[in-house]
Coordinates of C-alpha atoms in Angstrom, one line a residue:
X1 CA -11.2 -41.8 -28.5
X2 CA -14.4 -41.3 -26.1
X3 CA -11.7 -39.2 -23.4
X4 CA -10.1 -37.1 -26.4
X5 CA -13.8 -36.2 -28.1
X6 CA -14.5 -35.0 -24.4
X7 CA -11.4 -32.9 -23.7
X8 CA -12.0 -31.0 -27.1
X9 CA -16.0 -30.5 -26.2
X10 CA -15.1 -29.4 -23.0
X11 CA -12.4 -27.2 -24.6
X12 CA -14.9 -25.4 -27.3
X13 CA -17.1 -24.6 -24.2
X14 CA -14.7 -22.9 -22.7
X15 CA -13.4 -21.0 -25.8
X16 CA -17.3 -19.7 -26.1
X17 CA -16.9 -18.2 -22.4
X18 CA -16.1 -14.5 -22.5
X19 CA -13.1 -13.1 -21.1
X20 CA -15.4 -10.7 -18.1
X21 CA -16.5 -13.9 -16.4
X22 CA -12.7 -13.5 -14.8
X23 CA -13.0 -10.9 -13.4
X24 CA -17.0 -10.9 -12.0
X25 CA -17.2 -11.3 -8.5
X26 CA -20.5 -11.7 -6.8
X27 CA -21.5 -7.6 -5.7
X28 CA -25.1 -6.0 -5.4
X29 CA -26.5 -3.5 -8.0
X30 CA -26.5 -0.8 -4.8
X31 CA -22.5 -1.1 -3.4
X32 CA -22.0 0.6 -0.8
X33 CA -19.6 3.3 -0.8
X34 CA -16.9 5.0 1.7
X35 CA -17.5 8.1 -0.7
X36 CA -19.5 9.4 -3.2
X37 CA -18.9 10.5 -6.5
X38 CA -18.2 14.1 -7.1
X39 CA -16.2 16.7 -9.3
X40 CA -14.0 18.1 -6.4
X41 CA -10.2 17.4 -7.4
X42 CA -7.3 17.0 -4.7
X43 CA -3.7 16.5 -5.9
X44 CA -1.7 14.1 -4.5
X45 CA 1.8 13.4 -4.8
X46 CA 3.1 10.6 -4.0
X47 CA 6.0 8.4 -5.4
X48 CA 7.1 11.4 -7.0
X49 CA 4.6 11.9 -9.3
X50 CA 0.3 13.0 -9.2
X51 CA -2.5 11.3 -8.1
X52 CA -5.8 12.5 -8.1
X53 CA -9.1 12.2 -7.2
X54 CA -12.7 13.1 -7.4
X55 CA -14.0 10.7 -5.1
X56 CA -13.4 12.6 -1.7
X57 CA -9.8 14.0 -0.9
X58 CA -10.3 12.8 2.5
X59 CA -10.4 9.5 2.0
X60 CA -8.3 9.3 -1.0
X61 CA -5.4 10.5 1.0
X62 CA -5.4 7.9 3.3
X63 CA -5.6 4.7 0.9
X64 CA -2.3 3.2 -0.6
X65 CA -1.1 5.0 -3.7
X66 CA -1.0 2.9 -7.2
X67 CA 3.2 1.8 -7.6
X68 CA 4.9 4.0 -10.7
X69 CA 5.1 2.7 -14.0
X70 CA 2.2 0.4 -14.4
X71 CA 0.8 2.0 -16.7
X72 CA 1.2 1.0 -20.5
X73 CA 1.6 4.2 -21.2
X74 CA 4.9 4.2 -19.2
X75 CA 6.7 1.4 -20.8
X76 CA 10.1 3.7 -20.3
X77 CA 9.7 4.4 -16.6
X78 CA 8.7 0.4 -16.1
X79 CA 11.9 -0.7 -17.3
X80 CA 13.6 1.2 -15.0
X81 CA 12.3 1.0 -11.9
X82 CA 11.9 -1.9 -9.6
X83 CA 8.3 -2.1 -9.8
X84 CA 7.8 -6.0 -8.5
X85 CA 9.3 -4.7 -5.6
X86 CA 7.3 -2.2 -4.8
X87 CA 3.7 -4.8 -5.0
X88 CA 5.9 -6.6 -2.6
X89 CA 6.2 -4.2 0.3
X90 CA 2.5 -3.3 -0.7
X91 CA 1.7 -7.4 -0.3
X92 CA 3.9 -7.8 2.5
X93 CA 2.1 -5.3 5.1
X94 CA -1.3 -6.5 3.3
X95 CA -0.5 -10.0 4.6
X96 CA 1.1 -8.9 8.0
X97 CA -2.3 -6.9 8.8
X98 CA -4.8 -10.0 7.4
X99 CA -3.0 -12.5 9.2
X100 CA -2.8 -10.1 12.6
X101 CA -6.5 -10.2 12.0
X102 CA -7.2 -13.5 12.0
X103 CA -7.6 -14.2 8.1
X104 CA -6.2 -17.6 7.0
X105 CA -7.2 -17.7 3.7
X106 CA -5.1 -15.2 1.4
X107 CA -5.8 -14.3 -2.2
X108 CA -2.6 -12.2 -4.1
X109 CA -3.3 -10.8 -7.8
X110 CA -1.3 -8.5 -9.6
X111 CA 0.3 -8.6 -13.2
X112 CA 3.8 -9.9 -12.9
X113 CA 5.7 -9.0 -16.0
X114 CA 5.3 -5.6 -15.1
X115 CA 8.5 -3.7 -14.5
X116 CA 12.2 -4.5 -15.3
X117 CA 14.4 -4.3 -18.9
X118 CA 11.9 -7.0 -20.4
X119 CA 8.2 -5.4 -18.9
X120 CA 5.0 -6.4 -20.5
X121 CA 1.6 -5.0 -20.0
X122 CA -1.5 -6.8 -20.9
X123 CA -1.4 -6.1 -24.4
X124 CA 2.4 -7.8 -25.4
X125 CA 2.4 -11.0 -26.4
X126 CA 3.4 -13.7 -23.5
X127 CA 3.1 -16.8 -22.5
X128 CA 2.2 -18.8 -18.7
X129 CA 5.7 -20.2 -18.4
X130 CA 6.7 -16.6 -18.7
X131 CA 4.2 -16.0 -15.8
X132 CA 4.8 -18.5 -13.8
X133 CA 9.1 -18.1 -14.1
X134 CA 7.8 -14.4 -12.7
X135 CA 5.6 -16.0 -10.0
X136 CA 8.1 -18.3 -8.8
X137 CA 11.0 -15.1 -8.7
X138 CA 8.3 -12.9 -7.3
X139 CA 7.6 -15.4 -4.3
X140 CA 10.9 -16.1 -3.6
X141 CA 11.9 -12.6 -2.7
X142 CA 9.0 -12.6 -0.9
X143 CA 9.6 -15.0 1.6
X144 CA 12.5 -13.4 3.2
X145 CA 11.0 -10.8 4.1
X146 CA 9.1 -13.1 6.7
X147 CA 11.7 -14.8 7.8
X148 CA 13.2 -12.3 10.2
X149 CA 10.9 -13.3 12.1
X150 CA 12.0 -16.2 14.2
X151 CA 8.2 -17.6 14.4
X152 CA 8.7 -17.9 10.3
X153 CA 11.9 -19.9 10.2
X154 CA 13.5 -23.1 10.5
X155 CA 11.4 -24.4 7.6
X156 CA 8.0 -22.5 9.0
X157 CA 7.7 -21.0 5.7
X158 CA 6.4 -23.3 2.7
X159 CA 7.0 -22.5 -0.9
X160 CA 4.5 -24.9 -2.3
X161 CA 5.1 -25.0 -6.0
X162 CA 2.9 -26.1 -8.8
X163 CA 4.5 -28.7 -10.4
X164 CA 8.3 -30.5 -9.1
X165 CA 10.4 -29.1 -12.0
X166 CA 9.3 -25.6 -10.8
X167 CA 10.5 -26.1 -7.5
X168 CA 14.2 -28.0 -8.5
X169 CA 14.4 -24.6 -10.7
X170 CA 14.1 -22.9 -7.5
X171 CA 16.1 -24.2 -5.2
X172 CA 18.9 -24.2 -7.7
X173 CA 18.4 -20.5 -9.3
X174 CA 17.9 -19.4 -5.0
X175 CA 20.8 -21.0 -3.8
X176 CA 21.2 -18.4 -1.1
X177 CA 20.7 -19.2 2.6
X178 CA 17.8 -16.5 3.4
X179 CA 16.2 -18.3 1.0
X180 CA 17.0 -21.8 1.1
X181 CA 15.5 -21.2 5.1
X182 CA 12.0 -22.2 4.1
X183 CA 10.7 -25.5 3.4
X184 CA 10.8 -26.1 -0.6
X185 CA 7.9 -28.7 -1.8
X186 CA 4.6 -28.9 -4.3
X187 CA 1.2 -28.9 -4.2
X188 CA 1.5 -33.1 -4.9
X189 CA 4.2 -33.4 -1.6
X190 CA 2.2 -31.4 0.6
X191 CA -1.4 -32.8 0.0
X192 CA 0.1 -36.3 0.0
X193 CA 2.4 -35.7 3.6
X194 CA -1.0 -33.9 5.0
X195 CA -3.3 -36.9 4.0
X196 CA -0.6 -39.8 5.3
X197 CA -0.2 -37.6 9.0
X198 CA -3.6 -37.8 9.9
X199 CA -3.8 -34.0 10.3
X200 CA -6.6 -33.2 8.5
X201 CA -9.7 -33.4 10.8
X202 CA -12.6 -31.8 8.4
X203 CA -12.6 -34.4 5.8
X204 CA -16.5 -35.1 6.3
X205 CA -17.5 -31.4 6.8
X206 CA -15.4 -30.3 3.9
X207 CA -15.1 -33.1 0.7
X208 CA -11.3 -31.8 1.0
X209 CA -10.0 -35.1 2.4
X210 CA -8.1 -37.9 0.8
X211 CA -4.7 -37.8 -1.5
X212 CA -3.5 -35.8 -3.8
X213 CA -6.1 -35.2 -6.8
X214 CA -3.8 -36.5 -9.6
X215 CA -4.4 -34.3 -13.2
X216 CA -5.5 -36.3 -16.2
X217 CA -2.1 -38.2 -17.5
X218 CA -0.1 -37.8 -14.6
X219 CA 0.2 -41.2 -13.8
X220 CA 1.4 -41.9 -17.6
X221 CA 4.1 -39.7 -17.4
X222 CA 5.0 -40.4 -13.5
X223 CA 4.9 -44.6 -15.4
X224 CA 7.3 -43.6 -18.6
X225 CA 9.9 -41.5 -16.0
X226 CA 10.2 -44.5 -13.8
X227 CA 10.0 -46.8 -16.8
X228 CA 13.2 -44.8 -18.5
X229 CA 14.6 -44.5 -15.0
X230 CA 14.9 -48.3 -14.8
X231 CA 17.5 -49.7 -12.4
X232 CA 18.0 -46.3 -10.9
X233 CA 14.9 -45.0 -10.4
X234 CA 12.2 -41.8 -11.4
X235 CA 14.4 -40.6 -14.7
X236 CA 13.5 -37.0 -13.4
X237 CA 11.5 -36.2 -16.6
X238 CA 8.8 -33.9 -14.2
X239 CA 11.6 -33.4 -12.1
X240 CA 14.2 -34.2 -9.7
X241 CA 12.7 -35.8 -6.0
X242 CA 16.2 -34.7 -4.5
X243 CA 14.4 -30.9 -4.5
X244 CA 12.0 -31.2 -2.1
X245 CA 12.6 -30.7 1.6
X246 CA 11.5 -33.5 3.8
X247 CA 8.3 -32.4 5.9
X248 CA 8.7 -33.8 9.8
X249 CA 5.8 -33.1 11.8
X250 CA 7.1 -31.1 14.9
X251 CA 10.2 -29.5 13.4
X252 CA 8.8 -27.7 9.7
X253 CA 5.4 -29.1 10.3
X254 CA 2.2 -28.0 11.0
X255 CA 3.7 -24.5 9.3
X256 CA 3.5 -20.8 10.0
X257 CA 3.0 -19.9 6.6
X258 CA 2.2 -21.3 3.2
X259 CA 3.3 -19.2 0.0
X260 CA 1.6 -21.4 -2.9
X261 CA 2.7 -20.3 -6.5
X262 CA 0.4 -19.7 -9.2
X263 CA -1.5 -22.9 -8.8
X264 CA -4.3 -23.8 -11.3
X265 CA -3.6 -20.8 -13.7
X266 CA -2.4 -21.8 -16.8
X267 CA -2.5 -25.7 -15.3
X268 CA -4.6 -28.7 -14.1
X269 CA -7.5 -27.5 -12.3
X270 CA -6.5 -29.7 -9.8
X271 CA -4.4 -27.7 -8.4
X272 CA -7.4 -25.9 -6.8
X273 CA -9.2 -28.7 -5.7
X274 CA -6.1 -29.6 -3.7
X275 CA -5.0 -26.4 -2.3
X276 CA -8.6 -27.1 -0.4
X277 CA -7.4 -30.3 0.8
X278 CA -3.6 -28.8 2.7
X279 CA -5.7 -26.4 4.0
X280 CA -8.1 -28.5 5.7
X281 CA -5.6 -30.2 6.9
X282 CA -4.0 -27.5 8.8
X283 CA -6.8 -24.9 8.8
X284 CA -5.0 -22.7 11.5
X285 CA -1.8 -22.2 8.4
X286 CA -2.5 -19.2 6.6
X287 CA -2.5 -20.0 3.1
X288 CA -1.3 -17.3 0.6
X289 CA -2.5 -17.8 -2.7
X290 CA -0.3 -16.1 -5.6
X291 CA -1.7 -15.4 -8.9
X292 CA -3.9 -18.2 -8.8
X293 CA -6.6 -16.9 -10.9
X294 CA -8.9 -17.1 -8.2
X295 CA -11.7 -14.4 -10.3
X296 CA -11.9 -17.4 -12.9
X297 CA -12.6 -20.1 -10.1
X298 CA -15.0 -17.8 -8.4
X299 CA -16.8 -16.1 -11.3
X300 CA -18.0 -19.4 -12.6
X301 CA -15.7 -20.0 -15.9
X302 CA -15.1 -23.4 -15.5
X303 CA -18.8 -25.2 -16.0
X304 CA -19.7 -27.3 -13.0
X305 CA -20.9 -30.1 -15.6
X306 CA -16.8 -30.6 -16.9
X307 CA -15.3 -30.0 -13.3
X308 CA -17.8 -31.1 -10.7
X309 CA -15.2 -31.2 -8.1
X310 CA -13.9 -27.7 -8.9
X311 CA -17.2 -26.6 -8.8
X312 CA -17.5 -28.0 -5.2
X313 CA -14.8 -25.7 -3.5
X314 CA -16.3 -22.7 -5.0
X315 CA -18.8 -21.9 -2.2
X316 CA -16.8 -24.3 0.3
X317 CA -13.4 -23.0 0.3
X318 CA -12.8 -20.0 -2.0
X319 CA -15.5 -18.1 -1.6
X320 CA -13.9 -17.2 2.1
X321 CA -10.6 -15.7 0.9
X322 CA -9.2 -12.6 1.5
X323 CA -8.1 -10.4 -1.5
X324 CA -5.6 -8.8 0.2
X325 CA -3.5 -7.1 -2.5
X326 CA -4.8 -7.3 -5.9
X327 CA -4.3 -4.7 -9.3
X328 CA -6.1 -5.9 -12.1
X329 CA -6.3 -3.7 -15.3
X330 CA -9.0 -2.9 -17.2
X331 CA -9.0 -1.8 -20.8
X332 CA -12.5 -1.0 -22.4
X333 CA -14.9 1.5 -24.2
X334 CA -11.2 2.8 -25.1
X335 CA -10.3 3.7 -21.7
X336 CA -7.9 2.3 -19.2
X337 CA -7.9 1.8 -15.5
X338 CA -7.3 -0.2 -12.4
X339 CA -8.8 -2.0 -9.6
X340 CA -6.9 -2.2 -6.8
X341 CA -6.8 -2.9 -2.9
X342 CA -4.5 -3.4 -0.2
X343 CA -6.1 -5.0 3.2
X344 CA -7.5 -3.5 5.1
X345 CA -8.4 -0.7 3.1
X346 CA -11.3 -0.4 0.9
X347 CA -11.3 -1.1 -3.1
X348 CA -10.0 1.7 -5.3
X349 CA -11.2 2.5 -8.7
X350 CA -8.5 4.4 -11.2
X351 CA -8.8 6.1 -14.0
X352 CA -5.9 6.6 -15.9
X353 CA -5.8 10.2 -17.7
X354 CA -3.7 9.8 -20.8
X355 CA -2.4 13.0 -22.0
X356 CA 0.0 14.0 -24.6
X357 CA 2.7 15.1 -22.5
X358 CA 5.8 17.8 -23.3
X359 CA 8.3 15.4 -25.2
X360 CA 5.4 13.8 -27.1
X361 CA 5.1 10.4 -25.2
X362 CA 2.5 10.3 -23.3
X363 CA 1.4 11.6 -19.7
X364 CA -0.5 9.6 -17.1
X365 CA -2.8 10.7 -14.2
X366 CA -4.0 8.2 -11.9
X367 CA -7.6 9.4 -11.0
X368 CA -9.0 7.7 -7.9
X369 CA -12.9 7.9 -9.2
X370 CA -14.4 5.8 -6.4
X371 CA -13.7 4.3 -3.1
X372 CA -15.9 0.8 -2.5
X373 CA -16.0 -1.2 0.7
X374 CA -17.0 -4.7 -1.4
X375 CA -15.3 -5.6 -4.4
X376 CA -17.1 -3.9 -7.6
X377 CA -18.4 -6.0 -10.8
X378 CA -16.6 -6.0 -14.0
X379 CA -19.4 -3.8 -15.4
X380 CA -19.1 -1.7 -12.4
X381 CA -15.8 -0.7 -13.2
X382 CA -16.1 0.1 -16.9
X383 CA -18.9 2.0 -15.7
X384 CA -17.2 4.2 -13.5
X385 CA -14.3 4.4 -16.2
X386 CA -17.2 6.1 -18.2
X387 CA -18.3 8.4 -15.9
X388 CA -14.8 9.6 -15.0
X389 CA -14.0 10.3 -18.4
X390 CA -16.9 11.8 -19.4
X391 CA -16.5 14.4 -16.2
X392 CA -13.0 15.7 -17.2

């Protein structure tokens, strides 16, 4: 009674915490800017249709265009293009250029039920299996795009899932050989192999060491499957063990590459706490986090007093990522736009200019207002939404 009284305290607290804390990164009242903010206008076409912007045509040409049909505006053109695929090859050089640089820690955010014959936008009802169905399809045609290159395969490449039954559902809906070339395991597998190998050598520096961080009620239900399983083992009711690839140090492990899906977001915050603990344990693996809701871990939404250990990685671990490719709308004051970067470029604020267009649906202008070299506030934004719109 004492646990369940706790769980829904700690639930009304969170309920009272407003959406903005998500996406508030730490940034100084002055940012410093690659432009400034003017009223010159230079079209751009690119992707077949205009971009514009009044933050400096010089520097606007040069940054990475926003991908078609993102918009909610363009719900028609979405559904028929392949726009997943186009954040991919807009992920994929974002990655190759960070990890050329050095960076090991990776943050990936975009929307991901953009685009296709069922695409939703921010404001259509949907739900995190939905999300994290997209995540895991999104990642999987991903990874081959690594592995022709030899240093990625023969297991090099991890897909570290969330949760077992996500990965079985993988490895039989990707049944292909480009894709069954990487290493297929969870978050649970890898933190556990990692711990028993010996390889992590910052446990004392970093708090990250130990086993797997089990979520609250994991051992009940790991208890009941084995219980039901009886004679012949694990029942499979989180999944079947047969799924995962085995992890031999020396042949798939220590890795080249770890693509980990959606972890936390929409499950036990655990999942964060122990995506510190692989990485410690093979600090020189770059670790590519995808659609983890890192803003919310950052940005201080879950209280420090509920998840202490959470709250430990923050400045430790998280804090040092890399957005590398992110697009995050923003909706507010009545007007809509985007923040968006692709490494190693600077961080582009877009307005989007709705217009009634010539057939009566609506037409959309991507204005690039400003041009930021660290990461803008969530007030920062809708400010600069205002000031766009207000200068048309």
């Amino acid at each position: 009674l004492e646990m369940i009284m706790q769980l829904l305290l700690c639930s009304a607290i969170l309920a009272s915490i407003t959406s903005c804390n998500a996406f508030r990164s730490p940034s100084s009242l002055d940012i410093p800017r690659t432009t400034t903010f003017s009223k010159t206008t230079t079209s751009l076409y690119v992707f077949g249709g205009p971009q514009k912007s009044i933050a400096g045509s010089q520097q606007s040409s040069s940054l990475s265009p926003l991908p078609r049909g993102i918009s909610p505006f363009e719900k028609s053109l979405s559904k028929n293009i392949d726009v997943q695929g186009e954040f991919r090859k807009g992920a994929k050089r974002a990655i190759d250029a960070a990890i050329g640089d050095g960076v090991t820690k990776i943050e990936i955010e975009f929307p991901p039920l953009i685009g296709g014959s069922q695409s939703k936008s921010q404001f259509d009802d949907f739900d995190n299996i939905q999300e994290l169905d997209k995540n895991k399809d999104w990642t999987m045609l991903l990874a081959p795009m690594f592995l022709g290159d030899v240093d990625y395969q023969k297991g090099k490449t991890w897909l570290i899932f969330p949760d077992l039954k996500e990965c079985e559902l993988a490895k039989q809906e990707w049944a292909g050989q480009r894709y069954q070339e990487a290493t297929f395991t969870t978050i649970e597998a890898a933190t556990n192999h990692l711990a028993k190998s010996g390889s992590n050598k910052n446990n004392d520096a970093s708090g990250g060491g130990g086993g797997y961080d089990a979520p609250w009620g994991a051992n009940l239900m790991s208890g009941l499957s084995n219980l039901m399983g009886g004679k012949d083992g694990d029942a499979g009711l989180l999944g079947n063990q047969a799924a995962l690839d085995p992890i031999v140090e020396g042949e798939n492990s220590p890795a080249r590459l770890w693509l980990v899906v959606q972890p936390g977001n929409g499950g036990p915050v655990e999942d964060w706490v122990n995506c510190e603990k692989m990485s410690d344990a093979q600090p020189d693996t770059p670790v590519v986090v995808i659609n983890g809701a890192l803003d919310k871990v950052k940005g201080g939404f879950y209280p420090a007093v509920f998840f202490p250990k959470l709250a430990a990685t923050v400045d430790r671990f998280y804090k040092k990522f890399e957005t590398t490719f992110y697009l995050k709308p923003f909706s507010d004051k009545g007007l809509y736009g985007w923040l968006y970067r692709v490494y190693p470029e600077p961080w582009q604020v877009v307005w989007e200019n709705v217009k009634p267009g010539k057939d009566g649906n609506a037409e959309v202008e991507y204005v690039i207002v400003d041009v930021l070299e660290k990461r803008p506030s969530y007030a920062d934004v809708v400010s600069l939404l205002v000031k766009a719109s207000q200068s048309k």
